[in-house]
Short mmCIF file of C-alpha atoms and ligand atoms in Angstrom, two decimals:
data_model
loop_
_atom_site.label_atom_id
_atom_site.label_comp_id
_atom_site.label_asym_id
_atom_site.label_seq_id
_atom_site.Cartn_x
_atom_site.Cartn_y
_atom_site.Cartn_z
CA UNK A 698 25.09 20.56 -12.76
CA UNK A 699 24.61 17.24 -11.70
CA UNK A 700 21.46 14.88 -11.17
CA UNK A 701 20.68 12.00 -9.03
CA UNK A 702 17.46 9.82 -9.36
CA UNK A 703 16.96 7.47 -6.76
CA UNK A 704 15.49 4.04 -7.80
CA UNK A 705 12.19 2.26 -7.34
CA UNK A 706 12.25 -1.32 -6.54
CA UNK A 707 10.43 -3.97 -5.33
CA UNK A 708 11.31 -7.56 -4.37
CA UNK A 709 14.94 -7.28 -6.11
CA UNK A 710 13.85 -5.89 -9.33
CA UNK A 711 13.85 -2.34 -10.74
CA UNK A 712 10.57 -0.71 -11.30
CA UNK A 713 9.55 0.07 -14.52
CA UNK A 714 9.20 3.93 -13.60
CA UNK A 715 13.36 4.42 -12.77
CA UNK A 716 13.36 4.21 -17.02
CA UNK A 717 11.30 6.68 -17.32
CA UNK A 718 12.45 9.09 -14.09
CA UNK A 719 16.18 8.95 -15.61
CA UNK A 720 14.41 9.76 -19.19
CA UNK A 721 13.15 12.90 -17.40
CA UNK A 722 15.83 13.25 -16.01
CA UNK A 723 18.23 13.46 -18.79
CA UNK A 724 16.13 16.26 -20.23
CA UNK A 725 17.78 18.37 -17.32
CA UNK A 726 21.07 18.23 -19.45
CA UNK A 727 23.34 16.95 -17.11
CA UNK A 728 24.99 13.75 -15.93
CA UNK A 729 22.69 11.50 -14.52
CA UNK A 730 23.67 9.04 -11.76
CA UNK A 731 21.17 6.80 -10.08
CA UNK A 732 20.84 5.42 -6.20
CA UNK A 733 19.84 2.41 -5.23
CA UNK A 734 18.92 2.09 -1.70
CA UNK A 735 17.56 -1.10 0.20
CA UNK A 736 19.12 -4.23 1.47
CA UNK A 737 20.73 -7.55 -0.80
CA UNK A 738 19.73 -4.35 -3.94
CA UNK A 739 23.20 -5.89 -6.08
CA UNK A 740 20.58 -7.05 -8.92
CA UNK A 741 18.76 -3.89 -8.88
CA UNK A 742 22.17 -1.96 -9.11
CA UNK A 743 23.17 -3.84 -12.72
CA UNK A 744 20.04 -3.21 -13.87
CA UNK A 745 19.98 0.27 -13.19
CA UNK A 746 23.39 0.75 -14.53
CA UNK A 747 21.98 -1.02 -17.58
CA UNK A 748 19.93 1.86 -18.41
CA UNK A 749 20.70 4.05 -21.07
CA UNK A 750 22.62 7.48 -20.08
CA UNK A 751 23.30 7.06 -16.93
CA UNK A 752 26.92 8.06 -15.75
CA UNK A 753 27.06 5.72 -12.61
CA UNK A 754 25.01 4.08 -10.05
CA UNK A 755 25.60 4.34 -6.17
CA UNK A 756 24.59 1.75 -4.24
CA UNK A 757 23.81 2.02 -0.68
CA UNK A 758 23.14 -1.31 0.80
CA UNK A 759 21.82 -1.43 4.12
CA UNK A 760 19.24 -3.38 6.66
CA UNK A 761 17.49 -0.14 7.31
CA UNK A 762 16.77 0.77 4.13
CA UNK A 763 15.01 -2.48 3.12
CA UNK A 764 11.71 -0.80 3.24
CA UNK A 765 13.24 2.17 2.05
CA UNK A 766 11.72 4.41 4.53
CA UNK A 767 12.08 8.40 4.64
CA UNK A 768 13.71 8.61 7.79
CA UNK A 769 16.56 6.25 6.77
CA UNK A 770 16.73 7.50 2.92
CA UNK A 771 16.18 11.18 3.86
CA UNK A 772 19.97 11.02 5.63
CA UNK A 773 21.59 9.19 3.01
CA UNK A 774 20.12 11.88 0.51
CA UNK A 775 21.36 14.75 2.76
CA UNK A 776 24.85 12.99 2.45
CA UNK A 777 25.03 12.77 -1.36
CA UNK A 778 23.31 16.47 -1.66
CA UNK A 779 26.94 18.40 -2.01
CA UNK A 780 27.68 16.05 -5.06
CA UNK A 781 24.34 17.16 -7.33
CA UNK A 782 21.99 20.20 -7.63
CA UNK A 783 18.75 17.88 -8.65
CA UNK A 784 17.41 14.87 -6.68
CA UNK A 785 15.35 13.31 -8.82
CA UNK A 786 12.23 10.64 -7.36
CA UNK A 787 9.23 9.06 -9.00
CA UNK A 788 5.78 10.64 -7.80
CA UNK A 789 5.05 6.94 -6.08
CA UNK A 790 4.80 6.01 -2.61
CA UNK A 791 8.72 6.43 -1.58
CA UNK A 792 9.12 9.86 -3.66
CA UNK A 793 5.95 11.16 -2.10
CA UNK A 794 7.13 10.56 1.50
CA UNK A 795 10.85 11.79 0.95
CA UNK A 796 10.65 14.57 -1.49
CA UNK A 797 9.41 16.71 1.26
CA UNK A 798 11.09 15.84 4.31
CA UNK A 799 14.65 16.14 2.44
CA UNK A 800 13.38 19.40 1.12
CA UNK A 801 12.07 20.94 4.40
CA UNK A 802 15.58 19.65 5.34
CA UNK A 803 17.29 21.58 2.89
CA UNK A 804 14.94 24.71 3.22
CA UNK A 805 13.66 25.05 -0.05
CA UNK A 806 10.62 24.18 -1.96
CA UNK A 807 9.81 20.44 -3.63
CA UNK A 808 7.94 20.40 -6.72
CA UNK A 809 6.09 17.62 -7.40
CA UNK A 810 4.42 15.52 -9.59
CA UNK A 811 6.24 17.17 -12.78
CA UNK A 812 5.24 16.12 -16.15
CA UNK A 813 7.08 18.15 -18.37
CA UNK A 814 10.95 19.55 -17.98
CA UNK A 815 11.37 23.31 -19.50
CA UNK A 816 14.82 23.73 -18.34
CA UNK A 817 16.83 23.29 -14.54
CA UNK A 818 14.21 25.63 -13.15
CA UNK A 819 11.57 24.96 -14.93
CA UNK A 820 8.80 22.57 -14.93
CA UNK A 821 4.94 21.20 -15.52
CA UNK A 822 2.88 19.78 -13.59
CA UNK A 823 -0.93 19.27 -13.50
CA UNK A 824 -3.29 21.39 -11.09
CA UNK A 825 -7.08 20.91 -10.30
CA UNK A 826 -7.46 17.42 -10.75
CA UNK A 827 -5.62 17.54 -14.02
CA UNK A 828 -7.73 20.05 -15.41
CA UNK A 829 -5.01 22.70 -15.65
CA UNK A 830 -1.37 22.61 -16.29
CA UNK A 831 1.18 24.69 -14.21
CA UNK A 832 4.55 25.95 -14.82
CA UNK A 833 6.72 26.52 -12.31
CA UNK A 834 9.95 28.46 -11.71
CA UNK A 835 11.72 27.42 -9.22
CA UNK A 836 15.01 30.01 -9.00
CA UNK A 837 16.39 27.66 -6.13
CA UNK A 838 20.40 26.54 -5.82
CA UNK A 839 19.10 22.90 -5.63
CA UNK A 840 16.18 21.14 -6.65
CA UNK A 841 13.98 18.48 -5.26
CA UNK A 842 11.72 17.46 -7.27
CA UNK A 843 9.09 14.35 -8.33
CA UNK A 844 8.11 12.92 -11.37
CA UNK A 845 5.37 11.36 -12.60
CA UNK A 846 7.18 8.55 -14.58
CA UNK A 847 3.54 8.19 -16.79
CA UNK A 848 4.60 11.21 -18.46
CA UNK A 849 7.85 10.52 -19.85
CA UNK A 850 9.02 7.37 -22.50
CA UNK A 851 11.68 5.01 -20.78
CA UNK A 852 14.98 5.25 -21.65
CA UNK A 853 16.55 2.57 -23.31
CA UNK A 854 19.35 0.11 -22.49
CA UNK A 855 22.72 1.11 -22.97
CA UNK A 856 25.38 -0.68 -24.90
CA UNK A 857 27.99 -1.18 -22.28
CA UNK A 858 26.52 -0.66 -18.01
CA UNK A 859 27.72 2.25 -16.48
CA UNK A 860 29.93 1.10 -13.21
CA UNK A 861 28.17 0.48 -10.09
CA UNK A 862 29.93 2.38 -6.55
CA UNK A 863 29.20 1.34 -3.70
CA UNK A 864 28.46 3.64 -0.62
CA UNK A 865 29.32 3.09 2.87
CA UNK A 866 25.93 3.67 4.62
CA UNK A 867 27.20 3.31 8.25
CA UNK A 868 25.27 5.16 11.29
CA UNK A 869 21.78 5.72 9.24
CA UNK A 870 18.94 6.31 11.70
CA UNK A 871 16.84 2.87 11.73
CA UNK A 872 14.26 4.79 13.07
CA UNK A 873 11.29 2.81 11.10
CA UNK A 874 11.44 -1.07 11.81
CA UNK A 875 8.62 -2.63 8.68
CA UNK A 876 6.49 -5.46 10.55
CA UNK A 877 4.56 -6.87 7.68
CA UNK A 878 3.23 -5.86 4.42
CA UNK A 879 0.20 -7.31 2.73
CA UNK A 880 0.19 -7.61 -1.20
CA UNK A 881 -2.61 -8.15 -3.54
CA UNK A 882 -0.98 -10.90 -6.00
CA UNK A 883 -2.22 -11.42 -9.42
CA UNK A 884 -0.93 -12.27 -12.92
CA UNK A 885 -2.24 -9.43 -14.47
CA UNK A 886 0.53 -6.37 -15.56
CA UNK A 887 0.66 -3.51 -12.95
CA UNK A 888 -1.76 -0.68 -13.73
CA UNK A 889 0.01 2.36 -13.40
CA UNK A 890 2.90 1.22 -15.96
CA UNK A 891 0.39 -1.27 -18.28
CA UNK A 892 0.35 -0.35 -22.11
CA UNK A 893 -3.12 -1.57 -22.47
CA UNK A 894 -6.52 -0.92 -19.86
CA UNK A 895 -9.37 -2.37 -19.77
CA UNK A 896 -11.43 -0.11 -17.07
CA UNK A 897 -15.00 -0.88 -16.12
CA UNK A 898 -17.86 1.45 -14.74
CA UNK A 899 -20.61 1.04 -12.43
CA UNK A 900 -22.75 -0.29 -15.33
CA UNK A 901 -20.76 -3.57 -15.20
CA UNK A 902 -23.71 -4.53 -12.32
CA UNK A 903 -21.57 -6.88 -10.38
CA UNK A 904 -18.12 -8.57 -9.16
CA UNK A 905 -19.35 -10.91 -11.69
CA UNK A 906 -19.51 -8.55 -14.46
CA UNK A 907 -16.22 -7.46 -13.95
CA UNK A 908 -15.04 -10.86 -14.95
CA UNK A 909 -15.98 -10.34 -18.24
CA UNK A 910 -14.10 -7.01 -18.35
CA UNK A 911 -11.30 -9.33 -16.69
CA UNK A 912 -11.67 -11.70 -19.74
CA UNK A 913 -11.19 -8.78 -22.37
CA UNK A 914 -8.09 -7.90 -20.59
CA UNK A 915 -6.30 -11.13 -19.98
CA UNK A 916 -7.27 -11.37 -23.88
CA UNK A 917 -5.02 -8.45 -24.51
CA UNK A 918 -2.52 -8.95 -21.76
CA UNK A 919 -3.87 -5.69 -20.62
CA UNK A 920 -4.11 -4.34 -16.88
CA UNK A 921 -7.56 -4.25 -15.13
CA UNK A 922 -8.97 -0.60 -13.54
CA UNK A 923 -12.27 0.19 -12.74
CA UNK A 924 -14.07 3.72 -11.55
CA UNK A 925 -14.60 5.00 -8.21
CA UNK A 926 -18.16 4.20 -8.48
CA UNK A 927 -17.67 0.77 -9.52
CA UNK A 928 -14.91 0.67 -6.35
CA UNK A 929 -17.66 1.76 -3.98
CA UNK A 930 -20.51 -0.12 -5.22
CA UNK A 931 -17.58 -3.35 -4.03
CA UNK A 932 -17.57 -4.54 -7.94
CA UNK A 933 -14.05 -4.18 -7.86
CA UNK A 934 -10.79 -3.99 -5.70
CA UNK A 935 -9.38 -0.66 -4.44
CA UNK A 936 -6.46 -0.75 -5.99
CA UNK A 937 -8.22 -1.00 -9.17
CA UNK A 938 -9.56 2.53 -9.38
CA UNK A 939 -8.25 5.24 -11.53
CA UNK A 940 -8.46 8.55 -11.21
CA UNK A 941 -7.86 11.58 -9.50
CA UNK A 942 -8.14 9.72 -6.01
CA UNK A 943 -6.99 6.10 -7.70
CA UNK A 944 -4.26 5.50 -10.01
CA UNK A 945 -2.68 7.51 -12.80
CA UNK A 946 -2.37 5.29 -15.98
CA UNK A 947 -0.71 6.15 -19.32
CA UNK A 948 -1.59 3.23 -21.29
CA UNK A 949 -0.81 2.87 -25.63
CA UNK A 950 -4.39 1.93 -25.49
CA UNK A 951 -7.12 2.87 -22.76
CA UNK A 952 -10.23 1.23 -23.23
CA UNK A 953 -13.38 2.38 -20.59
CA UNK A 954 -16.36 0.33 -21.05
CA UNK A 955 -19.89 1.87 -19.43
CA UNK A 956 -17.23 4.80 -18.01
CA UNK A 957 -19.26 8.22 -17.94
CA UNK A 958 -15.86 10.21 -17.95
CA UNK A 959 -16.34 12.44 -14.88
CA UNK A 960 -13.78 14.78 -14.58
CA UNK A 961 -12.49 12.97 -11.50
CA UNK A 962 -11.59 9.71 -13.75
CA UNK A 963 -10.66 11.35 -16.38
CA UNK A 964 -7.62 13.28 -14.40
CA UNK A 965 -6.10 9.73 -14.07
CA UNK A 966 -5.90 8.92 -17.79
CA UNK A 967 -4.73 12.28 -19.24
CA UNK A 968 -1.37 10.21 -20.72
CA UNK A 969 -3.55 7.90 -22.71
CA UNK A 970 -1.97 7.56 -26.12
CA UNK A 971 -5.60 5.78 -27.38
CA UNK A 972 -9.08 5.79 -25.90
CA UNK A 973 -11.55 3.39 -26.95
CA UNK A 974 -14.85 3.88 -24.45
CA UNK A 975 -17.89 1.55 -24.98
CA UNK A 976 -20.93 3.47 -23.76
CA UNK A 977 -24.74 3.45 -24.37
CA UNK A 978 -24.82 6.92 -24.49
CA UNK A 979 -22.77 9.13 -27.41
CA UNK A 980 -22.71 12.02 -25.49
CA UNK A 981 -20.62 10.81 -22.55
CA UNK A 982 -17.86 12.80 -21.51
CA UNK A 983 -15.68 9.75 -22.24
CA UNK A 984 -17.22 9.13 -25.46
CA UNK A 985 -16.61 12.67 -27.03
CA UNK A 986 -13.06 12.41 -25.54
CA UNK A 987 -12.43 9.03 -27.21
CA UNK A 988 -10.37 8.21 -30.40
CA UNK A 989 -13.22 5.28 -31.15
CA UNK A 990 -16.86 5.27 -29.30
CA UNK A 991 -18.63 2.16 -29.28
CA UNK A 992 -22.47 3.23 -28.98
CA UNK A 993 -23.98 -0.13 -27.10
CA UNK A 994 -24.68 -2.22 -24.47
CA UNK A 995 -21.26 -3.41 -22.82
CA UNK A 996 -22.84 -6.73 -22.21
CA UNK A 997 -23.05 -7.56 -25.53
CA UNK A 998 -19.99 -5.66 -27.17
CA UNK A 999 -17.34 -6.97 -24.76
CA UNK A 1000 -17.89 -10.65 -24.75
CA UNK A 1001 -18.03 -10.15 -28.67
CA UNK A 1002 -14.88 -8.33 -28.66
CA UNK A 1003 -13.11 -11.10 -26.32
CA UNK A 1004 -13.97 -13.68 -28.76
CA UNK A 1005 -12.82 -12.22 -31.60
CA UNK A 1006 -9.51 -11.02 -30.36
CA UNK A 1007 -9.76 -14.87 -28.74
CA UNK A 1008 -9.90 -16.35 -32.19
CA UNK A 1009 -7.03 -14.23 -34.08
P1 FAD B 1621 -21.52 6.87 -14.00
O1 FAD B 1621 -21.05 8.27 -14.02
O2 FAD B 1621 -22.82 6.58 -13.35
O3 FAD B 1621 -21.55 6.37 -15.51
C1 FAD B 1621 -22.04 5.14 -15.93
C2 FAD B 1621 -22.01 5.13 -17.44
O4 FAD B 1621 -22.38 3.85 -17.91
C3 FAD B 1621 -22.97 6.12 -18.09
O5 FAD B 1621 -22.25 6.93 -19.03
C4 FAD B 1621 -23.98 5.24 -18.82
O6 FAD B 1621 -24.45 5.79 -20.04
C5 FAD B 1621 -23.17 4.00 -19.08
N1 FAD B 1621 -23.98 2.77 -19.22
C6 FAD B 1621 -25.06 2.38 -18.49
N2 FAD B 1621 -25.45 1.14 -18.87
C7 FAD B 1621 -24.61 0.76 -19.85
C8 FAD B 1621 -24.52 -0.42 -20.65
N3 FAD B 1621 -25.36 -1.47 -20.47
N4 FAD B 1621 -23.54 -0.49 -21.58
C9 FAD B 1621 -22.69 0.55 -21.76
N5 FAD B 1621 -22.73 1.68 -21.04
C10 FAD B 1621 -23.68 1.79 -20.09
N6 FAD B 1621 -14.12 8.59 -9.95
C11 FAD B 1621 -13.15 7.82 -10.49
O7 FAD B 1621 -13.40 7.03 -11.40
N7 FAD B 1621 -11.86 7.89 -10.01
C12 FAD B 1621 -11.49 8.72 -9.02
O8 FAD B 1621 -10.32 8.74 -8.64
C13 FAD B 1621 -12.49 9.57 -8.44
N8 FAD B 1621 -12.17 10.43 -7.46
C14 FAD B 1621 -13.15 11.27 -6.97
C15 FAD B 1621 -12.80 12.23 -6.02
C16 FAD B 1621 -13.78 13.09 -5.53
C17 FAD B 1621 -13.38 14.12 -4.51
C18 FAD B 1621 -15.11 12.97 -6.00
C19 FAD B 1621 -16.16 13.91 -5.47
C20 FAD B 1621 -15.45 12.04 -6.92
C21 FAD B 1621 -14.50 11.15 -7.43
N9 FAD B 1621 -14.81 10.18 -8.38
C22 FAD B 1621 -13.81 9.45 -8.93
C23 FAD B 1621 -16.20 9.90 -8.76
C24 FAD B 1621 -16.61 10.52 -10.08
O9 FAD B 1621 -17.08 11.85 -9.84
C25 FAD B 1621 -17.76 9.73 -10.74
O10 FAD B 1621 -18.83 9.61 -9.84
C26 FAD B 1621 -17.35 8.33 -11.20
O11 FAD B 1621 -16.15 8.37 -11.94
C27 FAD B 1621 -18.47 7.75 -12.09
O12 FAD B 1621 -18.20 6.42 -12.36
P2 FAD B 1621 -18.90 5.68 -13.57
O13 FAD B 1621 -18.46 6.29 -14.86
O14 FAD B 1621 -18.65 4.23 -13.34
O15 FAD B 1621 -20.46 5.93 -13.30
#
């Protein structure tokens, strides 16, 4: 047996989620390599071979797989295939759009969005919005599978860096040419890998009320989310909701602040290690889910609790 995880990265640095892919990956029991695909990806390459158990990282440095886009990376993975019998992606955007494609390629089955390893075969992975957990055998002579990296602790960094190969990536199909991508920049940490939330609800009542939720968080160097409802009402940014249609987040700490805990939201914070909700009402979903429920009126608790974290 052999594994290969391919790499996340963005702008020249490795994602936080390749930790945590090779973590689940290692559970496989076999060596782990890791591939780093894109263009000018040397940086990303040491830092991947930086992690801890990996065996060796291939780099495959290429024009056409600056964006990495499945039908450039889905060739190169056919290529490597013979060497491994598990290719290994995050559940984000680029493991989403290859895992299938190289599997349909391969004729066999992807499983996705795994959250727990049982053995080369064998694996979790959430059903109905998160309210039911799966296992799945999958008696198949290779695997393709995705991860979500919420689920698993990073590994750590290795004492000496495994040796970086490079590939020869000649002839890949530069099928998909990127034009222009459009970013949302902020200094806030990125949601899906933050160890503290601070999500708002509806109840915030405004873009202007979810600057005090804003204040809480840059108070605790936390990450900012918000509910669908408070996404539709336009209190907050798209790319702020969590949820089973938004973001999954597996924060240390998770705090939801006027956050009803509809089943829907609540499939996107199932890794929580810590739930604090602030609600008016104690019988909110949230609230009876929560390791401490604040019974009050958000705008009174949260600009209380920003000062006094503020003054310490
Ligand atoms: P509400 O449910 O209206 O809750 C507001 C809460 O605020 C209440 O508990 C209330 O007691 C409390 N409150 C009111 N005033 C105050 C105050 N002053 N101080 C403190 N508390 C107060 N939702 C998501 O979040 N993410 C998703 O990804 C998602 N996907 C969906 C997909 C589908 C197919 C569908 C049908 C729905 C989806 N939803 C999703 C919507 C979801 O069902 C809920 O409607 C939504 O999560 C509710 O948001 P909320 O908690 O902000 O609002």
């Amino acid at each position: 047996m052999a594994i290969l995880v391919v790499a996340d990265h963005d702008r020249g640095m490795l994602a936080p989620s390749t930790a945590r892919v090779v973590s689940a990956a290692a559970a496989l029991g076999a060596p782990v390599d890791v591939l780093v695909a894109g263009e000018g990806a040397e940086i990303v390459a040491r830092a991947a071979a930086s992690l801890n158990g990996i065996a060796r990282v291939r780099l495959a440095d290429a024009a056409a797989l600056r964006a990495q886009p499945a039908e450039t990376l889905t060739p190169l993975l056919l290529r490597l295939a013979g060497d491994y019998t598990h290719i290994v992606l995050s559940a984000g955007a680029v493991g989403r759009d290859v895992a299938p494609r190289l599997a349909a390629k391969l004729g066999l089955m992807p499983v996705t969005d795994i959250i727990a390893i049982l053995g080369p075969d064998r694996f979790e992975r959430p059903i109905y919005a998160g309210n039911a957990i799966q296992t799945v055998h999958a008696p198949q002579p290779f695997q393709v599978l995705t991860v979500r990296a919420s689920a698993f602790r990073p590994a750590g960094s290795a004492a000496t860096s495994a040796s970086v190969e490079p590939l020869e990536p000649e002839g890949l199909p530069a099928l998909v040419r990127q034009l222009s991508e459009a970013r949302t920049e902020g200094d806030r940490p990125d949601l899906a890998t933050a160890r503290i939330v601070v999500a708002g609800g509806i109840s915030v009542g405004s873009a202007e009320g979810f600057k005090m939720i804003e204040a809480l968080a840059r108070a605790l160097g936390a990450a900012v989310g918000a509910t669908r409802a408070a996404v539709d009402a336009g209190y907050a940014p798209n790319d702020w909701q969590v949820g089973q249609t938004g973001k999954i987040v597996a924060p240390d700490l998770y705090i939801g602040i006027g956050i009803s805990g509809a089943l829907q939201h609540l499939a996107g914070i199932q890794g929580a290690r810590r739930i604090i909700a602030i609600n008016t009402d104690p019988e909110a979903p949230l609230m009876k889910l929560a390791d401490y429920a604040l019974v009050g009126d958000l705008f009174e608790i949260v600009p209380l609790l920003t000062a006094r974290i503020e003054a310490t």
